[in-house]
Amino acid sequence: MKDNAEIPHMSQAQVSDLEAALAGAGFRGDVSRDSALREAMATDNSVYRIAPDLVVAPMDAADMVTLLQVMDQPAFARMPVTARGGGTGTNGQSLNAGVIVDTRRHMAGLIAVDETEGWAEVQPGMVLDDLNARLRPSGWFFAPEASTSSRCTIGGMVSTDASGKGSRIYGKTSDNLLGLELARPEGLLRSLDPAPDWAQPMLAAAEQAARAGRAAFIAATPRINRRFTGYDLERACPESGGFDWWRLFPGSEGTLGLISAIRVKLRRIEPEKRLIVAGFDGIRAALASATPLLAADPTAVEVMDERVQALAQQAGLLTRLPPALQEGAAGRVAFVFIEINGTAAEVDRRMADGLSILRGLPGLGAVHVAQDAEEIRALWAVRSAGVGLLGKVEGRARPVAFVEDTVVPPENLPAFLDDFLETLHTQGLEFGLYGHVDVGCLHIRPALDIDSATDRARLKAVSDAVYALTRKHGGIFWGEHGKGVRGAYLRDWIGAEAYAALQGVKAAFDPQGRYNPGKLVGGEGTILGIDTTPFRPFNAPEGDPLTRAFRCNGNAQCLSYAATTPMCPSFKASADLRHSPKGRADALRGWHRARAEGAPDLAQREADLLGVLDTCLGCKACASSCPVQVDIPAMRSAFLADYHDRHARSLSDRLVLAAERASPLTMRLAPLLRPVWPALVPLAERLTGSTDLPRRLAAAQPGALRLRARDLSGPLPEGTVILVQDWFTALFDDRVQRDVVAGLAALGYRPRLLEMLPGGKAAHGAGDLRGFRAMAERLAALLQRAAATGAPLVAFEPAFGLMLRQEYAREGIAVPDVLMPQQFLRAELAAGRRFAQAKPGRARLLSHCTEATADPQAAADWAGIFAALGVDLQTPATGCCGMAGLFGHQTRHQPVSRRLFDLSWRDQMSPDLPVLATGFSCRCQAERLSGDTLRHPLGHVADLLGPL
């Protein structure tokens, strides 16, 4: 490979001229050179980093045409243009200089569905799971099952010709397409309509080149299930005649132009599904099972090796496995997952065949058959967690995707793996392995430190060696995740004659070589090299507070489209990549570099970074749900601490920090302040830029319920439960105080409200780390005294209780165990305590998003507690309510706050049954935006166990 292309960037003057030209032409979408957004668009799920010069997000196909018309003007005609979907590529597919076209932000709609013919037409930015969720009521689905289905887009799937689980039956994306629409400066070109006159010369040139290289192309491509695609000359030029030009686009990775619409072929949802999970005594035995199992015609056969199994064991994921498999997992086990779908009769027959085959295979251990849909989902989640678990590995060297989607004929897998592992052992590399063995696809991720020149050389050496092995064993180097920068091997792989044909096709559609330049096809010296393309920073200095930003690998689970998934609320409300954990991590890395180097644009970077950190709700879903736990709120605090060491705080910040510090004084002065408080609130709102602040101070609780520091000198009465409050509920929510006290009393306990000391949550969020530590140490000392009484400590505000576990632990501040109510009551039930029975009924609990992610068992615990009372508690999945402490009170955040409530909370309000919420913010948000008064679950317990 001789290619080592330079990446051409636009000058600032060119960027300004283009922005002005787009505005003048009536481009309706977003146009931005914001440094945080450009950093977010500079990375994907690969090790590379290429910062674009400008990011545009067209509103629709017509807007895309307007963009290209402007860029076709002589002044801009050679500027690079690259489409981007979900940004989940593992090899830099959508990374480039010039202009990035963000299709996900606005072009994410479902255009049409024909339930009779079985097709759907979508915009390129539509997310796969979103499409299938909308199709599900009709009984249809779009078949390719990508592991990133919650955030990958249909346009991205077309561009990489994506596939995944079940591809032996369902095929790749290209096998499930019916046509495309292409945006050009001249207009729209639809494959399903006659080509307009302006397109005829372009298509004629492309056909001539494609036909000239078709035979050489076929000769160079193996005849295997995961067929080679991208510039597919074979399908574009059928033997029967004609020219299906759109067949050139799947797998072409945006190098031929911008796709504006896609028509996909749908499949019927199979009525029955079964899953077999089998443990083998090693990966070689597991891989060898693939070929015999094909006789049972399974929908999918996947494998997870001993290392991934061990990581899953450490993460507690194997508790989802049945007991027999868990016992086997105590050793080193490789698991095989075999899914069989179809009609009831088909599934029964194929299951019997599969189990019969398994029993005769060497190395087989425990076997489990799952029939329940929920159990099947849970078991597949164990296998799917492989990517995230590998990314979570600690240390400077971490598993990297660069040789991880090789495909060979399934019967060649064991021999291929032996050669592959020998290559890794020669290089002294650790790895993790999983894959789709029914089609011969292995995902092997060697661990590298990309900051190290030695490991970058290893990346090249291993790539060269594995590329050669795929040739030796009759396979393909790029079997599932596209080529990206690995397209550097394409010229050698396909041969000079076929490559010349690809160059001809490229020249027909892209004569200026501007679409995603440097990828797949180009002239000598124009293709990016796998070890010369810029790499993203891989590790922070030891002990750096932004370490997790550097560990963000672009897996992008934070970009899930689903409104009921807590991570990430600000991205769900905006569809703007910079307002996501990934985007913020990228921006923090960029700022870190600029700060260390004293870059001339540091001030602008800080302003842009402040903008994206300001939209973070601080829900900390990223700290729990992200596979590598990229805790944005914690890193925001570190950044703000550094920033405010150099810059003064705003008046609003200073007032909020003072309010938290002075909250004990406010409590003592409450009798004097209550009458005038309503008059003070409007002034406070104006000074802090807030709205809907609490209009009244909480009423004082009876003295017998209060527990002061001086009351902690000795043991407390049996059954005492010490309730620990945060400053907001103590000052403003006397109802929840009464509800929690009444609920615990109804269950037979003696609740007492501990004297309130602020925990420092507002200070931590604002980066006042010295102030946070001072408050935290005072509270920790009080909690230690309270714990010494022997009574259990319970915090009933989720965000506060979780802060004691997370932020305090991170800062090395020791506190005793402070349980949430459901944890305390679950333990009591487990210890044999019995509660009184309530009148049968139903209720609905809406979870606090921070608690739902940090303690996924919380909703189930509450359901178990209510079940013990004889009450059915619904716990529907919801995202963030949009309040998140002070966030939802800030005037500038009202559109986002209200949008989030509408996304997943508004429809859960019900006049037909009690709706409950554990979080103070959640209850406030529901009351102000829907007029519904939500109770704390313990308040409902008190009602249930009161007089019938």
Short mmCIF file of C-alpha atoms in Angstrom, two decimals, residues 517-807:
data_model
loop_
_atom_site.label_atom_id
_atom_site.label_comp_id
_atom_site.label_asym_id
_atom_site.label_seq_id
_atom_site.Cartn_x
_atom_site.Cartn_y
_atom_site.Cartn_z
CA PRO A 517 -12.13 11.87 -0.22
CA GLY A 518 -9.34 9.54 0.82
CA LYS A 519 -11.64 6.54 1.30
CA LEU A 520 -11.97 3.38 -0.79
CA VAL A 521 -11.36 4.65 -4.33
CA GLY A 522 -9.05 7.30 -5.72
CA GLY A 523 -5.88 7.92 -7.64
CA GLU A 524 -2.36 7.01 -6.53
CA GLY A 525 -1.49 8.74 -3.25
CA THR A 526 -5.04 9.90 -2.53
CA ILE A 527 -6.15 7.15 -0.12
CA LEU A 528 -5.71 7.49 3.63
CA GLY A 529 -3.37 5.01 5.32
CA ILE A 530 -4.35 2.97 8.36
CA ASP A 531 -1.33 4.11 10.38
CA THR A 532 -0.92 7.60 8.95
CA THR A 533 -4.47 8.91 9.39
CA PRO A 534 -4.58 11.11 12.54
CA PHE A 535 -5.39 9.18 15.71
CA ARG A 536 -7.55 10.44 18.54
CA PRO A 537 -5.87 10.95 21.93
CA PHE A 538 -6.23 7.65 23.75
CA ASN A 539 -5.18 8.30 27.35
CA ALA A 540 -5.10 11.23 29.74
CA PRO A 541 -2.13 11.82 32.05
CA GLU A 542 -2.19 9.65 35.17
CA GLY A 543 -4.74 10.91 37.69
CA ASP A 544 -6.24 13.49 35.35
CA PRO A 545 -9.87 14.31 36.25
CA LEU A 546 -10.80 14.10 32.55
CA THR A 547 -9.57 10.51 32.20
CA ARG A 548 -13.03 9.22 31.28
CA ALA A 549 -13.31 11.70 28.42
CA PHE A 550 -10.22 10.12 26.88
CA ARG A 551 -11.64 6.66 27.43
CA CYS A 552 -14.81 7.46 25.46
CA ASN A 553 -14.48 5.17 22.44
CA GLY A 554 -17.43 6.42 20.42
CA ASN A 555 -19.61 3.33 21.00
CA ALA A 556 -22.39 5.92 21.18
CA GLN A 557 -24.94 4.15 23.37
CA CYS A 558 -25.65 7.66 24.65
CA LEU A 559 -27.19 8.46 21.25
CA SER A 560 -30.09 6.02 21.66
CA TYR A 561 -33.21 7.37 19.97
CA ALA A 562 -35.65 5.83 22.46
CA ALA A 563 -37.48 8.37 24.63
CA THR A 564 -37.83 5.82 27.42
CA THR A 565 -34.08 5.24 27.69
CA PRO A 566 -32.65 7.67 30.26
CA MET A 567 -29.32 8.31 28.50
CA CYS A 568 -28.99 11.04 27.22
CA PRO A 569 -31.88 13.49 27.77
CA SER A 570 -30.26 16.59 26.25
CA PHE A 571 -29.45 14.66 23.07
CA LYS A 572 -32.98 13.26 22.84
CA ALA A 573 -34.40 16.76 23.11
CA SER A 574 -32.04 18.31 20.56
CA ALA A 575 -30.71 15.54 18.25
CA ASP A 576 -27.53 17.64 18.38
CA LEU A 577 -24.42 15.50 18.78
CA ARG A 578 -22.54 18.06 20.83
CA HIS A 579 -25.28 17.85 23.51
CA SER A 580 -24.51 14.19 24.29
CA PRO A 581 -21.97 12.46 26.54
CA LYS A 582 -19.94 11.51 23.48
CA GLY A 583 -20.00 15.06 22.14
CA ARG A 584 -19.11 16.54 25.50
CA ALA A 585 -16.28 14.04 26.00
CA ASP A 586 -14.89 14.99 22.59
CA ALA A 587 -15.15 18.71 23.43
CA LEU A 588 -13.45 18.15 26.80
CA ARG A 589 -10.58 16.32 25.11
CA GLY A 590 -10.21 19.15 22.62
CA TRP A 591 -10.21 21.72 25.43
CA HIS A 592 -7.70 19.67 27.43
CA ARG A 593 -5.29 19.72 24.49
CA ALA A 594 -5.83 23.44 23.83
CA ARG A 595 -5.35 24.26 27.54
CA ALA A 596 -2.12 22.27 27.75
CA GLU A 597 -0.73 23.84 24.58
CA GLY A 598 -1.95 27.37 25.27
CA ALA A 599 -3.74 27.30 21.91
CA PRO A 600 -4.76 30.67 20.42
CA ASP A 601 -8.40 29.51 20.18
CA LEU A 602 -8.61 28.49 23.86
CA ALA A 603 -11.06 31.25 24.76
CA GLN A 604 -13.42 30.29 21.94
CA ARG A 605 -13.14 26.60 22.82
CA GLU A 606 -13.99 27.39 26.44
CA ALA A 607 -17.01 29.41 25.40
CA ASP A 608 -18.24 26.58 23.16
CA LEU A 609 -17.54 24.00 25.85
CA LEU A 610 -19.43 26.01 28.46
CA GLY A 611 -22.38 26.02 26.06
CA VAL A 612 -22.54 22.24 25.75
CA LEU A 613 -21.90 21.60 29.44
CA ASP A 614 -24.69 24.04 30.33
CA THR A 615 -27.25 21.80 28.59
CA CYS A 616 -26.21 18.73 30.62
CA LEU A 617 -29.02 17.96 33.08
CA GLY A 618 -26.61 16.27 35.49
CA CYS A 619 -28.75 13.14 35.59
CA LYS A 620 -25.61 10.96 35.60
CA ALA A 621 -27.18 8.31 33.39
CA CYS A 622 -23.88 8.35 31.49
CA ALA A 623 -22.00 7.48 34.69
CA SER A 624 -23.96 4.20 34.89
CA SER A 625 -25.30 3.34 31.43
CA CYS A 626 -22.26 4.19 29.31
CA PRO A 627 -20.15 1.03 28.80
CA VAL A 628 -17.01 2.91 29.89
CA GLN A 629 -18.86 5.12 32.41
CA VAL A 630 -18.08 8.48 30.86
CA ASP A 631 -19.32 10.56 33.80
CA ILE A 632 -19.96 13.97 32.23
CA PRO A 633 -21.29 15.69 35.39
CA ALA A 634 -18.13 14.75 37.30
CA MET A 635 -15.89 16.03 34.50
CA ARG A 636 -18.01 19.16 34.16
CA SER A 637 -17.28 19.86 37.81
CA ALA A 638 -13.55 19.43 37.21
CA PHE A 639 -13.63 21.73 34.19
CA LEU A 640 -15.68 24.38 35.99
CA ALA A 641 -13.31 24.27 38.95
CA ASP A 642 -10.40 24.98 36.62
CA TYR A 643 -12.33 27.61 34.68
CA HIS A 644 -13.52 29.50 37.74
CA ASP A 645 -10.03 29.56 39.18
CA ARG A 646 -9.37 31.91 36.24
CA HIS A 647 -12.76 33.56 35.68
CA ALA A 648 -15.32 35.13 38.01
CA ARG A 649 -18.59 33.36 38.64
CA SER A 650 -21.92 34.79 37.52
CA LEU A 651 -24.25 36.39 40.05
CA SER A 652 -26.69 33.51 39.52
CA ASP A 653 -24.00 30.95 40.41
CA ARG A 654 -22.97 32.83 43.51
CA LEU A 655 -26.55 33.14 44.74
CA VAL A 656 -27.31 29.42 44.27
CA LEU A 657 -24.09 28.43 46.05
CA ALA A 658 -24.87 30.81 48.88
CA ALA A 659 -28.41 29.42 49.17
CA GLU A 660 -27.08 25.89 49.60
CA ARG A 661 -24.46 26.90 52.17
CA ALA A 662 -26.99 28.98 54.12
CA SER A 663 -29.81 26.42 53.99
CA PRO A 664 -29.45 25.44 57.69
CA LEU A 665 -29.78 29.13 58.60
CA THR A 666 -32.84 29.41 56.33
CA MET A 667 -34.35 26.45 58.20
CA ARG A 668 -33.81 28.16 61.54
CA LEU A 669 -35.28 31.45 60.24
CA ALA A 670 -38.19 29.74 58.46
CA PRO A 671 -40.84 30.98 60.94
CA LEU A 672 -39.84 34.56 60.11
CA LEU A 673 -39.37 33.95 56.39
CA ARG A 674 -42.57 32.02 55.62
CA PRO A 675 -44.87 35.07 55.50
CA VAL A 676 -42.57 37.04 53.17
CA TRP A 677 -41.28 34.14 51.09
CA PRO A 678 -43.86 34.49 48.26
CA ALA A 679 -42.77 38.11 47.80
CA LEU A 680 -39.07 37.14 47.73
CA VAL A 681 -39.42 34.46 45.05
CA PRO A 682 -39.96 36.78 42.03
CA LEU A 683 -36.81 38.70 42.97
CA ALA A 684 -34.87 35.45 43.33
CA GLU A 685 -36.12 34.32 39.91
CA ARG A 686 -34.97 37.55 38.28
CA LEU A 687 -31.54 37.43 39.91
CA THR A 688 -30.92 33.76 39.09
CA GLY A 689 -32.62 33.61 35.69
CA SER A 690 -35.10 31.06 36.99
CA THR A 691 -38.78 30.29 36.76
CA ASP A 692 -41.33 28.33 38.80
CA LEU A 693 -39.25 28.32 41.98
CA PRO A 694 -41.09 27.00 45.06
CA ARG A 695 -43.59 29.60 46.25
CA ARG A 696 -43.66 28.48 49.89
CA LEU A 697 -41.34 27.19 52.56
CA ALA A 698 -42.07 23.79 54.07
CA ALA A 699 -44.05 23.69 57.26
CA ALA A 700 -42.12 22.52 60.30
CA GLN A 701 -42.57 18.90 61.34
CA PRO A 702 -43.49 18.08 64.93
CA GLY A 703 -40.56 18.21 67.32
CA ALA A 704 -40.99 14.53 68.21
CA LEU A 705 -40.11 13.58 64.63
CA ARG A 706 -36.98 15.70 64.46
CA LEU A 707 -33.62 14.19 65.37
CA ARG A 708 -30.93 16.72 66.24
CA ALA A 709 -27.21 16.12 66.46
CA ARG A 710 -27.36 16.26 70.26
CA ASP A 711 -29.92 13.42 70.21
CA LEU A 712 -27.37 10.98 68.75
CA SER A 713 -25.38 10.38 71.92
CA GLY A 714 -26.88 6.98 72.61
CA PRO A 715 -29.07 4.16 71.27
CA LEU A 716 -32.46 4.98 69.82
CA PRO A 717 -35.70 3.05 70.38
CA GLU A 718 -36.07 -0.24 68.55
CA GLY A 719 -37.54 0.18 65.08
CA THR A 720 -36.14 3.68 64.61
CA VAL A 721 -35.31 4.61 61.03
CA ILE A 722 -33.21 7.76 60.59
CA LEU A 723 -34.33 9.77 57.57
CA VAL A 724 -31.59 11.84 55.89
CA GLN A 725 -32.79 14.89 53.93
CA ASP A 726 -31.30 17.06 51.24
CA TRP A 727 -31.69 20.81 51.57
CA PHE A 728 -34.33 21.20 48.86
CA THR A 729 -36.82 18.71 50.31
CA ALA A 730 -36.12 19.98 53.82
CA LEU A 731 -36.89 23.58 52.82
CA PHE A 732 -39.64 23.13 50.27
CA ASP A 733 -41.37 19.74 50.44
CA ASP A 734 -43.10 19.13 53.73
CA ARG A 735 -45.56 16.83 51.98
CA VAL A 736 -42.87 14.27 51.10
CA GLN A 737 -41.58 14.49 54.67
CA ARG A 738 -45.04 13.65 55.95
CA ASP A 739 -45.54 10.92 53.33
CA VAL A 740 -42.28 9.14 54.07
CA VAL A 741 -42.82 9.37 57.82
CA ALA A 742 -46.41 8.14 57.51
CA GLY A 743 -45.53 5.32 55.15
CA LEU A 744 -42.76 3.94 57.34
CA ALA A 745 -44.92 4.34 60.45
CA ALA A 746 -47.73 2.41 58.75
CA LEU A 747 -45.25 -0.40 58.11
CA GLY A 748 -44.37 -0.54 61.79
CA TYR A 749 -41.23 1.62 62.05
CA ARG A 750 -40.34 4.70 64.09
CA PRO A 751 -39.11 7.25 61.50
CA ARG A 752 -37.14 10.32 62.63
CA LEU A 753 -35.99 13.21 60.43
CA LEU A 754 -32.30 13.89 60.96
CA GLU A 755 -31.18 17.47 61.33
CA MET A 756 -30.49 18.77 57.82
CA LEU A 757 -26.99 19.67 56.71
CA PRO A 758 -26.44 20.44 53.01
CA GLY A 759 -24.57 17.74 51.10
CA GLY A 760 -22.91 20.06 48.60
CA LYS A 761 -24.71 18.86 45.47
CA ALA A 762 -25.13 22.36 44.01
CA ALA A 763 -21.52 23.21 44.84
CA HIS A 764 -20.25 20.06 43.17
CA GLY A 765 -22.33 20.67 40.06
CA ALA A 766 -20.99 24.22 39.78
CA GLY A 767 -17.37 23.17 40.20
CA ASP A 768 -16.99 24.71 43.66
CA LEU A 769 -15.05 21.67 44.85
CA ARG A 770 -13.63 23.33 47.95
CA GLY A 771 -17.11 24.35 49.06
CA PHE A 772 -18.40 20.87 48.24
CA ARG A 773 -15.73 19.20 50.35
CA ALA A 774 -16.37 21.46 53.33
CA MET A 775 -20.11 20.67 53.32
CA ALA A 776 -19.57 16.99 52.56
CA GLU A 777 -17.16 16.51 55.45
CA ARG A 778 -19.59 18.13 57.91
CA LEU A 779 -22.45 15.96 56.69
CA ALA A 780 -20.28 12.82 56.72
CA ALA A 781 -19.38 13.45 60.35
CA LEU A 782 -23.06 13.80 61.25
CA LEU A 783 -23.93 10.61 59.38
CA GLN A 784 -21.19 8.69 61.17
CA ARG A 785 -22.65 9.81 64.50
CA ALA A 786 -26.13 8.80 63.35
CA ALA A 787 -24.92 5.39 62.19
CA ALA A 788 -23.27 4.82 65.58
CA THR A 789 -26.74 4.67 67.14
CA GLY A 790 -27.32 1.39 65.32
CA ALA A 791 -30.44 2.64 63.56
CA PRO A 792 -30.61 2.29 59.75
CA LEU A 793 -30.08 5.46 57.69
CA VAL A 794 -32.46 6.07 54.78
CA ALA A 795 -32.36 8.88 52.19
CA PHE A 796 -35.65 9.39 50.38
CA GLU A 797 -34.47 11.76 47.62
CA PRO A 798 -32.72 9.62 44.94
CA ALA A 799 -30.30 12.24 43.58
CA PHE A 800 -29.13 13.07 47.11
CA GLY A 801 -28.78 9.44 48.20
CA LEU A 802 -26.81 8.52 45.11
CA MET A 803 -24.52 11.52 45.56
CA LEU A 804 -23.49 10.10 48.93
CA ARG A 805 -22.42 6.89 47.18
CA GLN A 806 -20.88 8.32 44.04
CA GLU A 807 -19.41 11.81 44.51
#
